[in-house]
mmCIF file of N, CA, C and O in Angstrom:
data_model
loop_
_atom_site.group_PDB
_atom_site.id
_atom_site.type_symbol
_atom_site.label_atom_id
_atom_site.label_comp_id
_atom_site.label_asym_id
_atom_site.label_seq_id
_atom_site.Cartn_x
_atom_site.Cartn_y
_atom_site.Cartn_z
ATOM 1 N N UNK A 1 -173.672 -46.488 79.670
ATOM 2 C CA UNK A 1 -172.448 -45.941 79.102
ATOM 3 C C UNK A 1 -171.353 -46.998 79.157
ATOM 4 O O UNK A 1 -171.300 -47.786 80.086
ATOM 5 N N UNK A 2 -170.496 -46.965 78.185
ATOM 6 C CA UNK A 2 -169.432 -47.963 78.116
ATOM 7 C C UNK A 2 -168.208 -47.516 78.899
ATOM 8 O O UNK A 2 -167.969 -46.343 79.095
ATOM 9 N N UNK A 3 -167.405 -48.503 79.295
ATOM 10 C CA UNK A 3 -166.130 -48.214 79.941
ATOM 11 C C UNK A 3 -166.227 -48.240 81.451
ATOM 12 O O UNK A 3 -167.298 -48.154 82.025
ATOM 13 N N UNK A 4 -165.057 -48.365 82.054
ATOM 14 C CA UNK A 4 -164.975 -48.387 83.509
ATOM 15 C C UNK A 4 -164.047 -47.262 83.958
ATOM 16 O O UNK A 4 -163.322 -46.669 83.163
ATOM 17 N N UNK A 5 -164.088 -46.998 85.244
ATOM 18 C CA UNK A 5 -163.199 -45.988 85.802
ATOM 19 C C UNK A 5 -161.743 -46.387 85.585
ATOM 20 O O UNK A 5 -160.898 -45.544 85.261
ATOM 21 N N UNK A 6 -161.460 -47.667 85.723
ATOM 22 C CA UNK A 6 -160.086 -48.151 85.533
ATOM 23 C C UNK A 6 -159.597 -47.877 84.099
ATOM 24 O O UNK A 6 -158.462 -47.455 83.888
ATOM 25 N N UNK A 7 -160.453 -48.136 83.114
ATOM 26 C CA UNK A 7 -160.086 -47.876 81.709
ATOM 27 C C UNK A 7 -159.862 -46.386 81.466
ATOM 28 O O UNK A 7 -158.904 -45.995 80.791
ATOM 29 N N UNK A 8 -160.740 -45.564 82.046
ATOM 30 C CA UNK A 8 -160.593 -44.120 81.898
ATOM 31 C C UNK A 8 -159.306 -43.646 82.565
ATOM 32 O O UNK A 8 -158.579 -42.815 82.021
ATOM 33 N N UNK A 9 -159.006 -44.198 83.727
ATOM 34 C CA UNK A 9 -157.786 -43.820 84.444
ATOM 35 C C UNK A 9 -156.546 -44.171 83.622
ATOM 36 O O UNK A 9 -155.596 -43.385 83.547
ATOM 37 N N UNK A 10 -156.548 -45.314 82.977
ATOM 38 C CA UNK A 10 -155.418 -45.705 82.136
ATOM 39 C C UNK A 10 -155.269 -44.751 80.943
ATOM 40 O O UNK A 10 -154.168 -44.313 80.627
ATOM 41 N N UNK A 11 -156.367 -44.403 80.322
ATOM 42 C CA UNK A 11 -156.315 -43.454 79.198
ATOM 43 C C UNK A 11 -155.818 -42.089 79.664
ATOM 44 O O UNK A 11 -155.048 -41.425 78.973
ATOM 45 N N UNK A 12 -156.256 -41.684 80.867
ATOM 46 C CA UNK A 12 -155.816 -40.411 81.411
ATOM 47 C C UNK A 12 -154.313 -40.421 81.687
ATOM 48 O O UNK A 12 -153.599 -39.502 81.295
ATOM 49 N N UNK A 13 -153.831 -41.465 82.352
ATOM 50 C CA UNK A 13 -152.390 -41.561 82.641
ATOM 51 C C UNK A 13 -151.577 -41.534 81.355
ATOM 52 O O UNK A 13 -150.539 -40.869 81.284
ATOM 53 N N UNK A 14 -152.036 -42.241 80.331
ATOM 54 C CA UNK A 14 -151.328 -42.252 79.050
ATOM 55 C C UNK A 14 -151.307 -40.865 78.414
ATOM 56 O O UNK A 14 -150.289 -40.446 77.860
ATOM 57 N N UNK A 15 -152.412 -40.144 78.489
ATOM 58 C CA UNK A 15 -152.466 -38.788 77.929
ATOM 59 C C UNK A 15 -151.508 -37.854 78.666
ATOM 60 O O UNK A 15 -150.828 -37.033 78.045
ATOM 61 N N UNK A 16 -151.435 -37.997 79.979
ATOM 62 C CA UNK A 16 -150.511 -37.161 80.762
ATOM 63 C C UNK A 16 -149.068 -37.495 80.382
ATOM 64 O O UNK A 16 -148.248 -36.589 80.191
ATOM 65 N N UNK A 17 -148.767 -38.777 80.242
ATOM 66 C CA UNK A 17 -147.407 -39.176 79.830
ATOM 67 C C UNK A 17 -147.063 -38.600 78.464
ATOM 68 O O UNK A 17 -145.950 -38.116 78.265
ATOM 69 N N UNK A 18 -148.001 -38.684 77.518
ATOM 70 C CA UNK A 18 -147.759 -38.123 76.174
ATOM 71 C C UNK A 18 -147.522 -36.615 76.227
ATOM 72 O O UNK A 18 -146.808 -36.063 75.402
ATOM 73 N N UNK A 19 -148.101 -35.957 77.220
ATOM 74 C CA UNK A 19 -147.904 -34.519 77.400
ATOM 75 C C UNK A 19 -146.592 -34.226 78.128
ATOM 76 O O UNK A 19 -146.282 -33.073 78.414
ATOM 77 N N UNK A 20 -145.838 -35.273 78.459
ATOM 78 C CA UNK A 20 -144.554 -35.101 79.145
ATOM 79 C C UNK A 20 -144.674 -35.006 80.650
ATOM 80 O O UNK A 20 -143.726 -34.618 81.327
ATOM 81 N N UNK A 21 -145.835 -35.352 81.194
ATOM 82 C CA UNK A 21 -146.058 -35.189 82.621
ATOM 83 C C UNK A 21 -146.188 -36.495 83.380
ATOM 84 O O UNK A 21 -145.922 -37.572 82.860
ATOM 85 N N UNK A 22 -146.599 -36.342 84.629
ATOM 86 C CA UNK A 22 -146.809 -37.472 85.535
ATOM 87 C C UNK A 22 -148.188 -37.322 86.172
ATOM 88 O O UNK A 22 -148.623 -36.206 86.459
ATOM 89 N N UNK A 23 -148.852 -38.464 86.408
ATOM 90 C CA UNK A 23 -150.150 -38.486 87.088
ATOM 91 C C UNK A 23 -150.007 -39.381 88.308
ATOM 92 O O UNK A 23 -150.200 -40.580 88.238
ATOM 93 N N UNK A 24 -149.639 -38.779 89.418
ATOM 94 C CA UNK A 24 -149.401 -39.533 90.640
ATOM 95 C C UNK A 24 -150.715 -39.900 91.315
ATOM 96 O O UNK A 24 -151.624 -39.067 91.414
ATOM 97 N N UNK A 25 -150.806 -41.135 91.810
ATOM 98 C CA UNK A 25 -151.952 -41.534 92.620
ATOM 99 C C UNK A 25 -151.873 -40.731 93.898
ATOM 100 O O UNK A 25 -150.843 -40.712 94.573
ATOM 101 N N UNK A 26 -152.932 -40.014 94.232
ATOM 102 C CA UNK A 26 -152.931 -39.114 95.378
ATOM 103 C C UNK A 26 -153.785 -39.714 96.490
ATOM 104 O O UNK A 26 -154.984 -39.920 96.325
ATOM 105 N N UNK A 27 -153.146 -40.013 97.606
ATOM 106 C CA UNK A 27 -153.825 -40.524 98.789
ATOM 107 C C UNK A 27 -153.376 -39.667 99.962
ATOM 108 O O UNK A 27 -152.185 -39.451 100.165
ATOM 109 N N UNK A 28 -154.336 -39.165 100.713
ATOM 110 C CA UNK A 28 -154.018 -38.305 101.843
ATOM 111 C C UNK A 28 -154.760 -38.815 103.079
ATOM 112 O O UNK A 28 -155.931 -38.486 103.277
ATOM 113 N N UNK A 29 -154.095 -39.630 103.897
ATOM 114 C CA UNK A 29 -154.760 -40.179 105.084
ATOM 115 C C UNK A 29 -155.382 -39.076 105.944
ATOM 116 O O UNK A 29 -154.787 -38.031 106.164
ATOM 117 N N UNK A 30 -156.610 -39.321 106.360
ATOM 118 C CA UNK A 30 -157.310 -38.339 107.196
ATOM 119 C C UNK A 30 -158.035 -37.277 106.395
ATOM 120 O O UNK A 30 -158.636 -36.377 106.974
ATOM 121 N N UNK A 31 -157.955 -37.346 105.075
ATOM 122 C CA UNK A 31 -158.619 -36.365 104.214
ATOM 123 C C UNK A 31 -159.457 -37.093 103.168
ATOM 124 O O UNK A 31 -159.100 -37.154 101.991
ATOM 125 N N UNK A 32 -160.563 -37.636 103.607
ATOM 126 C CA UNK A 32 -161.436 -38.385 102.703
ATOM 127 C C UNK A 32 -161.898 -37.505 101.553
ATOM 128 O O UNK A 32 -162.170 -36.317 101.726
ATOM 129 N N UNK A 33 -161.967 -38.106 100.373
ATOM 130 C CA UNK A 33 -162.511 -37.414 99.221
ATOM 131 C C UNK A 33 -161.530 -36.633 98.379
ATOM 132 O O UNK A 33 -161.945 -35.963 97.426
ATOM 133 N N UNK A 34 -160.230 -36.702 98.702
ATOM 134 C CA UNK A 34 -159.279 -35.981 97.857
ATOM 135 C C UNK A 34 -159.285 -36.600 96.455
ATOM 136 O O UNK A 34 -159.570 -37.780 96.289
ATOM 137 N N UNK A 35 -158.984 -35.798 95.421
ATOM 138 C CA UNK A 35 -158.989 -36.325 94.056
ATOM 139 C C UNK A 35 -158.016 -37.492 93.872
ATOM 140 O O UNK A 35 -157.024 -37.610 94.590
ATOM 141 N N UNK A 36 -158.323 -38.326 92.867
ATOM 142 C CA UNK A 36 -157.537 -39.532 92.597
ATOM 143 C C UNK A 36 -156.101 -39.253 92.184
ATOM 144 O O UNK A 36 -155.202 -39.999 92.539
ATOM 145 N N UNK A 37 -155.904 -38.208 91.393
ATOM 146 C CA UNK A 37 -154.595 -37.982 90.779
ATOM 147 C C UNK A 37 -154.086 -36.557 90.993
ATOM 148 O O UNK A 37 -154.836 -35.592 90.899
ATOM 149 N N UNK A 38 -152.798 -36.471 91.281
ATOM 150 C CA UNK A 38 -152.068 -35.207 91.293
ATOM 151 C C UNK A 38 -151.296 -35.188 89.979
ATOM 152 O O UNK A 38 -150.455 -36.055 89.735
ATOM 153 N N UNK A 39 -151.607 -34.231 89.132
ATOM 154 C CA UNK A 39 -151.009 -34.154 87.798
ATOM 155 C C UNK A 39 -149.921 -33.089 87.794
ATOM 156 O O UNK A 39 -150.147 -31.959 88.237
ATOM 157 N N UNK A 40 -148.741 -33.463 87.304
ATOM 158 C CA UNK A 40 -147.631 -32.524 87.171
ATOM 159 C C UNK A 40 -147.209 -32.538 85.709
ATOM 160 O O UNK A 40 -146.831 -33.578 85.166
ATOM 161 N N UNK A 41 -147.308 -31.363 85.085
ATOM 162 C CA UNK A 41 -146.937 -31.211 83.678
ATOM 163 C C UNK A 41 -145.660 -30.392 83.575
ATOM 164 O O UNK A 41 -145.285 -29.693 84.532
ATOM 165 N N UNK A 42 -144.973 -30.454 82.438
ATOM 166 C CA UNK A 42 -143.751 -29.663 82.275
ATOM 167 C C UNK A 42 -143.981 -28.190 82.606
ATOM 168 O O UNK A 42 -145.072 -27.650 82.389
ATOM 169 N N UNK A 43 -142.949 -27.582 83.154
ATOM 170 C CA UNK A 43 -143.030 -26.169 83.512
ATOM 171 C C UNK A 43 -143.635 -25.929 84.880
ATOM 172 O O UNK A 43 -144.001 -24.812 85.210
ATOM 173 N N UNK A 44 -143.761 -26.994 85.683
ATOM 174 C CA UNK A 44 -144.291 -26.828 87.028
ATOM 175 C C UNK A 44 -145.791 -26.667 87.085
ATOM 176 O O UNK A 44 -146.328 -26.172 88.066
ATOM 177 N N UNK A 45 -146.479 -27.076 86.063
ATOM 178 C CA UNK A 45 -147.941 -26.945 86.026
ATOM 179 C C UNK A 45 -148.568 -28.137 86.750
ATOM 180 O O UNK A 45 -148.300 -29.279 86.409
ATOM 181 N N UNK A 46 -149.409 -27.856 87.738
ATOM 182 C CA UNK A 46 -149.988 -28.907 88.573
ATOM 183 C C UNK A 46 -151.501 -28.761 88.675
ATOM 184 O O UNK A 46 -152.035 -27.665 88.622
ATOM 185 N N UNK A 47 -152.166 -29.892 88.867
ATOM 186 C CA UNK A 47 -153.604 -29.890 89.086
ATOM 187 C C UNK A 47 -154.030 -31.207 89.693
ATOM 188 O O UNK A 47 -153.242 -32.156 89.800
ATOM 189 N N UNK A 48 -155.286 -31.264 90.104
ATOM 190 C CA UNK A 48 -155.856 -32.449 90.740
ATOM 191 C C UNK A 48 -157.017 -32.948 89.899
ATOM 192 O O UNK A 48 -157.820 -32.153 89.418
ATOM 193 N N UNK A 49 -157.118 -34.270 89.750
ATOM 194 C CA UNK A 49 -158.174 -34.842 88.919
ATOM 195 C C UNK A 49 -158.839 -36.010 89.631
ATOM 196 O O UNK A 49 -158.161 -36.919 90.125
ATOM 197 N N UNK A 50 -160.158 -35.952 89.685
ATOM 198 C CA UNK A 50 -160.978 -37.055 90.181
ATOM 199 C C UNK A 50 -161.549 -37.769 88.964
ATOM 200 O O UNK A 50 -162.173 -37.138 88.105
ATOM 201 N N UNK A 51 -161.321 -39.060 88.862
ATOM 202 C CA UNK A 51 -161.817 -39.861 87.748
ATOM 203 C C UNK A 51 -163.005 -40.688 88.208
ATOM 204 O O UNK A 51 -162.961 -41.303 89.282
ATOM 205 N N UNK A 52 -164.072 -40.677 87.407
ATOM 206 C CA UNK A 52 -165.297 -41.394 87.733
ATOM 207 C C UNK A 52 -165.704 -42.281 86.575
ATOM 208 O O UNK A 52 -165.336 -42.030 85.429
ATOM 209 N N UNK A 53 -166.502 -43.295 86.876
ATOM 210 C CA UNK A 53 -167.110 -44.091 85.811
ATOM 211 C C UNK A 53 -167.980 -43.173 84.963
ATOM 212 O O UNK A 53 -168.524 -42.181 85.472
ATOM 213 N N UNK A 54 -168.140 -43.494 83.686
ATOM 214 C CA UNK A 54 -168.995 -42.659 82.833
ATOM 215 C C UNK A 54 -170.376 -42.430 83.456
ATOM 216 O O UNK A 54 -171.044 -43.369 83.876
ATOM 217 N N UNK A 55 -170.735 -41.162 83.577
ATOM 218 C CA UNK A 55 -172.033 -40.779 84.115
ATOM 219 C C UNK A 55 -172.104 -40.698 85.628
ATOM 220 O O UNK A 55 -173.090 -40.230 86.183
ATOM 221 N N UNK A 56 -171.052 -41.109 86.321
ATOM 222 C CA UNK A 56 -171.051 -41.084 87.784
ATOM 223 C C UNK A 56 -170.644 -39.697 88.278
ATOM 224 O O UNK A 56 -169.764 -39.056 87.719
ATOM 225 N N UNK A 57 -171.283 -39.248 89.354
ATOM 226 C CA UNK A 57 -170.982 -37.938 89.943
ATOM 227 C C UNK A 57 -170.114 -38.114 91.183
ATOM 228 O O UNK A 57 -170.153 -39.144 91.845
ATOM 229 N N UNK A 58 -169.346 -37.070 91.534
ATOM 230 C CA UNK A 58 -168.537 -37.141 92.754
ATOM 231 C C UNK A 58 -169.426 -37.208 94.003
ATOM 232 O O UNK A 58 -170.522 -36.643 94.029
ATOM 233 N N UNK A 59 -168.923 -37.871 95.025
ATOM 234 C CA UNK A 59 -169.604 -37.912 96.314
ATOM 235 C C UNK A 59 -169.504 -36.537 96.990
ATOM 236 O O UNK A 59 -168.706 -35.689 96.604
ATOM 237 N N UNK A 60 -170.264 -36.338 98.037
ATOM 238 C CA UNK A 60 -170.262 -35.059 98.760
ATOM 239 C C UNK A 60 -168.869 -34.718 99.287
ATOM 240 O O UNK A 60 -168.426 -33.567 99.173
ATOM 241 N N UNK A 61 -168.156 -35.711 99.864
ATOM 242 C CA UNK A 61 -166.813 -35.420 100.388
ATOM 243 C C UNK A 61 -165.847 -35.073 99.259
ATOM 244 O O UNK A 61 -164.953 -34.238 99.433
ATOM 245 N N UNK A 62 -166.026 -35.669 98.076
ATOM 246 C CA UNK A 62 -165.173 -35.343 96.927
ATOM 247 C C UNK A 62 -165.471 -33.929 96.428
ATOM 248 O O UNK A 62 -164.555 -33.171 96.111
ATOM 249 N N UNK A 63 -166.755 -33.569 96.383
ATOM 250 C CA UNK A 63 -167.118 -32.199 95.965
ATOM 251 C C UNK A 63 -166.527 -31.166 96.927
ATOM 252 O O UNK A 63 -166.035 -30.122 96.508
ATOM 253 N N UNK A 64 -166.553 -31.477 98.215
ATOM 254 C CA UNK A 64 -165.986 -30.580 99.218
ATOM 255 C C UNK A 64 -164.480 -30.383 98.992
ATOM 256 O O UNK A 64 -163.982 -29.254 98.983
ATOM 257 N N UNK A 65 -163.759 -31.482 98.808
ATOM 258 C CA UNK A 65 -162.306 -31.381 98.610
ATOM 259 C C UNK A 65 -161.977 -30.628 97.314
ATOM 260 O O UNK A 65 -161.043 -29.819 97.288
ATOM 261 N N UNK A 66 -162.725 -30.879 96.259
ATOM 262 C CA UNK A 66 -162.495 -30.176 95.000
ATOM 263 C C UNK A 66 -162.750 -28.681 95.182
ATOM 264 O O UNK A 66 -161.976 -27.846 94.710
ATOM 265 N N UNK A 67 -163.824 -28.335 95.884
ATOM 266 C CA UNK A 67 -164.104 -26.917 96.149
ATOM 267 C C UNK A 67 -162.983 -26.274 96.967
ATOM 268 O O UNK A 67 -162.530 -25.162 96.670
ATOM 269 N N UNK A 68 -162.493 -26.963 97.986
ATOM 270 C CA UNK A 68 -161.389 -26.427 98.803
ATOM 271 C C UNK A 68 -160.157 -26.153 97.942
ATOM 272 O O UNK A 68 -159.501 -25.120 98.084
ATOM 273 N N UNK A 69 -159.834 -27.102 97.066
ATOM 274 C CA UNK A 69 -158.659 -26.931 96.206
ATOM 275 C C UNK A 69 -158.833 -25.764 95.240
ATOM 276 O O UNK A 69 -157.906 -24.971 95.044
ATOM 277 N N UNK A 70 -160.005 -25.635 94.656
ATOM 278 C CA UNK A 70 -160.217 -24.526 93.712
ATOM 279 C C UNK A 70 -160.221 -23.191 94.442
ATOM 280 O O UNK A 70 -159.730 -22.195 93.913
ATOM 281 N N UNK A 71 -160.742 -23.158 95.670
ATOM 282 C CA UNK A 71 -160.707 -21.919 96.454
ATOM 283 C C UNK A 71 -159.279 -21.506 96.788
ATOM 284 O O UNK A 71 -158.997 -20.323 96.981
ATOM 285 N N UNK A 72 -158.370 -22.475 96.841
ATOM 286 C CA UNK A 72 -156.954 -22.177 97.078
ATOM 287 C C UNK A 72 -156.220 -21.805 95.791
ATOM 288 O O UNK A 72 -155.020 -21.557 95.812
ATOM 289 N N UNK A 73 -156.942 -21.796 94.663
ATOM 290 C CA UNK A 73 -156.343 -21.410 93.398
ATOM 291 C C UNK A 73 -155.824 -22.560 92.560
ATOM 292 O O UNK A 73 -155.152 -22.339 91.552
ATOM 293 N N UNK A 74 -156.122 -23.785 92.957
ATOM 294 C CA UNK A 74 -155.674 -24.955 92.202
ATOM 295 C C UNK A 74 -156.668 -25.308 91.104
ATOM 296 O O UNK A 74 -157.856 -25.033 91.222
ATOM 297 N N UNK A 75 -156.166 -25.956 90.073
ATOM 298 C CA UNK A 75 -157.051 -26.586 89.099
ATOM 299 C C UNK A 75 -157.447 -27.931 89.684
ATOM 300 O O UNK A 75 -156.589 -28.721 90.054
ATOM 301 N N UNK A 76 -158.742 -28.168 89.799
ATOM 302 C CA UNK A 76 -159.261 -29.442 90.294
ATOM 303 C C UNK A 76 -160.470 -29.782 89.437
ATOM 304 O O UNK A 76 -161.402 -28.989 89.344
ATOM 305 N N UNK A 77 -160.434 -30.939 88.803
ATOM 306 C CA UNK A 77 -161.478 -31.295 87.847
ATOM 307 C C UNK A 77 -161.952 -32.716 88.053
ATOM 308 O O UNK A 77 -161.243 -33.547 88.614
ATOM 309 N N UNK A 78 -163.159 -32.971 87.561
ATOM 310 C CA UNK A 78 -163.731 -34.310 87.545
ATOM 311 C C UNK A 78 -163.843 -34.741 86.091
ATOM 312 O O UNK A 78 -164.321 -33.968 85.251
ATOM 313 N N UNK A 79 -163.382 -35.936 85.798
ATOM 314 C CA UNK A 79 -163.453 -36.488 84.444
ATOM 315 C C UNK A 79 -164.253 -37.779 84.496
ATOM 316 O O UNK A 79 -163.955 -38.658 85.298
ATOM 317 N N UNK A 80 -165.273 -37.873 83.628
ATOM 318 C CA UNK A 80 -166.012 -39.134 83.516
ATOM 319 C C UNK A 80 -166.126 -39.605 82.068
ATOM 320 O O UNK A 80 -166.791 -40.599 81.800
ATOM 321 N N UNK A 81 -165.450 -38.888 81.161
ATOM 322 C CA UNK A 81 -165.436 -39.271 79.747
ATOM 323 C C UNK A 81 -164.051 -38.987 79.165
ATOM 324 O O UNK A 81 -163.429 -37.978 79.486
ATOM 325 N N UNK A 82 -163.625 -39.848 78.278
ATOM 326 C CA UNK A 82 -162.323 -39.663 77.637
ATOM 327 C C UNK A 82 -162.234 -38.329 76.910
ATOM 328 O O UNK A 82 -161.183 -37.682 76.895
ATOM 329 N N UNK A 83 -163.333 -37.874 76.350
ATOM 330 C CA UNK A 83 -163.339 -36.617 75.588
ATOM 331 C C UNK A 83 -163.013 -35.402 76.456
ATOM 332 O O UNK A 83 -162.657 -34.345 75.938
ATOM 333 N N UNK A 84 -163.103 -35.514 77.782
ATOM 334 C CA UNK A 84 -162.794 -34.403 78.682
ATOM 335 C C UNK A 84 -161.298 -34.265 78.967
ATOM 336 O O UNK A 84 -160.860 -33.225 79.453
ATOM 337 N N UNK A 85 -160.535 -35.287 78.690
ATOM 338 C CA UNK A 85 -159.119 -35.298 79.060
ATOM 339 C C UNK A 85 -158.343 -34.137 78.437
ATOM 340 O O UNK A 85 -157.650 -33.408 79.168
ATOM 341 N N UNK A 86 -158.419 -33.889 77.125
ATOM 342 C CA UNK A 86 -157.633 -32.788 76.560
ATOM 343 C C UNK A 86 -157.965 -31.426 77.174
ATOM 344 O O UNK A 86 -157.074 -30.624 77.436
ATOM 345 N N UNK A 87 -159.236 -31.181 77.448
ATOM 346 C CA UNK A 87 -159.629 -29.902 78.041
ATOM 347 C C UNK A 87 -159.094 -29.710 79.440
ATOM 348 O O UNK A 87 -158.676 -28.608 79.817
ATOM 349 N N UNK A 88 -159.084 -30.775 80.224
ATOM 350 C CA UNK A 88 -158.565 -30.679 81.589
ATOM 351 C C UNK A 88 -157.056 -30.449 81.560
ATOM 352 O O UNK A 88 -156.534 -29.592 82.288
ATOM 353 N N UNK A 89 -156.342 -31.157 80.706
ATOM 354 C CA UNK A 89 -154.891 -30.934 80.607
ATOM 355 C C UNK A 89 -154.594 -29.516 80.126
ATOM 356 O O UNK A 89 -153.666 -28.869 80.626
ATOM 357 N N UNK A 90 -155.397 -29.006 79.201
ATOM 358 C CA UNK A 90 -155.216 -27.625 78.735
ATOM 359 C C UNK A 90 -155.474 -26.642 79.870
ATOM 360 O O UNK A 90 -154.760 -25.638 79.999
ATOM 361 N N UNK A 91 -156.476 -26.907 80.698
ATOM 362 C CA UNK A 91 -156.766 -26.017 81.826
ATOM 363 C C UNK A 91 -155.612 -25.998 82.823
ATOM 364 O O UNK A 91 -155.280 -24.947 83.371
ATOM 365 N N UNK A 92 -154.994 -27.143 83.065
ATOM 366 C CA UNK A 92 -153.856 -27.190 83.983
ATOM 367 C C UNK A 92 -152.697 -26.381 83.410
ATOM 368 O O UNK A 92 -152.071 -25.592 84.122
ATOM 369 N N UNK A 93 -152.428 -26.525 82.138
ATOM 370 C CA UNK A 93 -151.359 -25.727 81.508
ATOM 371 C C UNK A 93 -151.672 -24.236 81.583
ATOM 372 O O UNK A 93 -150.826 -23.420 81.924
ATOM 373 N N UNK A 94 -152.873 -23.870 81.244
ATOM 374 C CA UNK A 94 -153.296 -22.466 81.160
ATOM 375 C C UNK A 94 -153.301 -21.803 82.529
ATOM 376 O O UNK A 94 -152.882 -20.657 82.661
ATOM 377 N N UNK A 95 -153.773 -22.480 83.544
ATOM 378 C CA UNK A 95 -153.865 -21.902 84.882
ATOM 379 C C UNK A 95 -152.503 -21.432 85.375
ATOM 380 O O UNK A 95 -152.353 -20.339 85.889
ATOM 381 N N UNK A 96 -151.504 -22.240 85.206
ATOM 382 C CA UNK A 96 -150.169 -21.868 85.653
ATOM 383 C C UNK A 96 -149.652 -20.682 84.838
ATOM 384 O O UNK A 96 -149.039 -19.774 85.384
ATOM 385 N N UNK A 97 -149.899 -20.666 83.543
ATOM 386 C CA UNK A 97 -149.471 -19.541 82.711
ATOM 387 C C UNK A 97 -150.155 -18.259 83.147
ATOM 388 O O UNK A 97 -149.530 -17.209 83.232
ATOM 389 N N UNK A 98 -151.464 -18.336 83.457
ATOM 390 C CA UNK A 98 -152.207 -17.163 83.919
ATOM 391 C C UNK A 98 -151.633 -16.629 85.218
ATOM 392 O O UNK A 98 -151.493 -15.425 85.398
ATOM 393 N N UNK A 99 -151.271 -17.527 86.152
ATOM 394 C CA UNK A 99 -150.700 -17.081 87.423
ATOM 395 C C UNK A 99 -149.364 -16.382 87.224
ATOM 396 O O UNK A 99 -149.070 -15.398 87.877
ATOM 397 N N UNK A 100 -148.547 -16.908 86.313
ATOM 398 C CA UNK A 100 -147.237 -16.284 86.072
ATOM 399 C C UNK A 100 -147.407 -14.892 85.500
ATOM 400 O O UNK A 100 -146.682 -13.968 85.854
ATOM 401 N N UNK A 101 -148.394 -14.709 84.616
ATOM 402 C CA UNK A 101 -148.653 -13.384 84.056
ATOM 403 C C UNK A 101 -149.104 -12.423 85.139
ATOM 404 O O UNK A 101 -148.680 -11.273 85.182
ATOM 405 N N UNK A 102 -149.998 -12.890 86.042
ATOM 406 C CA UNK A 102 -150.472 -12.058 87.131
ATOM 407 C C UNK A 102 -149.330 -11.649 88.053
ATOM 408 O O UNK A 102 -149.304 -10.538 88.579
ATOM 409 N N UNK A 103 -148.382 -12.532 88.267
ATOM 410 C CA UNK A 103 -147.243 -12.261 89.150
ATOM 411 C C UNK A 103 -146.115 -11.497 88.448
ATOM 412 O O UNK A 103 -145.115 -11.181 89.064
ATOM 413 N N UNK A 104 -146.260 -11.280 87.149
ATOM 414 C CA UNK A 104 -145.231 -10.572 86.395
ATOM 415 C C UNK A 104 -143.994 -11.395 86.139
ATOM 416 O O UNK A 104 -142.901 -10.864 85.959
ATOM 417 N N UNK A 105 -144.143 -12.711 86.089
ATOM 418 C CA UNK A 105 -142.997 -13.595 85.872
ATOM 419 C C UNK A 105 -142.865 -13.899 84.393
ATOM 420 O O UNK A 105 -143.770 -14.178 83.708
#
C-alpha cells in the first residue's frame, strides 16, 4: 500500500482544519496506547483518532485505550486510509449532536 503514517496524519490535520477544527497531538504520560490525536470541531464536538500506516492494525495497548474511550461515550477511531477521514469527522459531529438530543439540549 502506498503512503506513510506521516502523510496520512498531514492529510487528516488538513481535513480537520478545513472543517474549522483542531487536531491536537495527544500524549498522556503513564497511559501507553492513547490515540494520536484529540480532535475538536466547532460546537464542542470532540473525538480521538489513532492514525496508522495503510494496512497497519492498532497494537493491543492502543485497542485497550480505544475501547476504554468508547465505553466512556467518546468517539474513538482508527484511520489507515485517506478515504476514512470524512466518515470519522462525520461521526465526531454526529455523536455530539446525538448526545445533545438525548439530554434535551
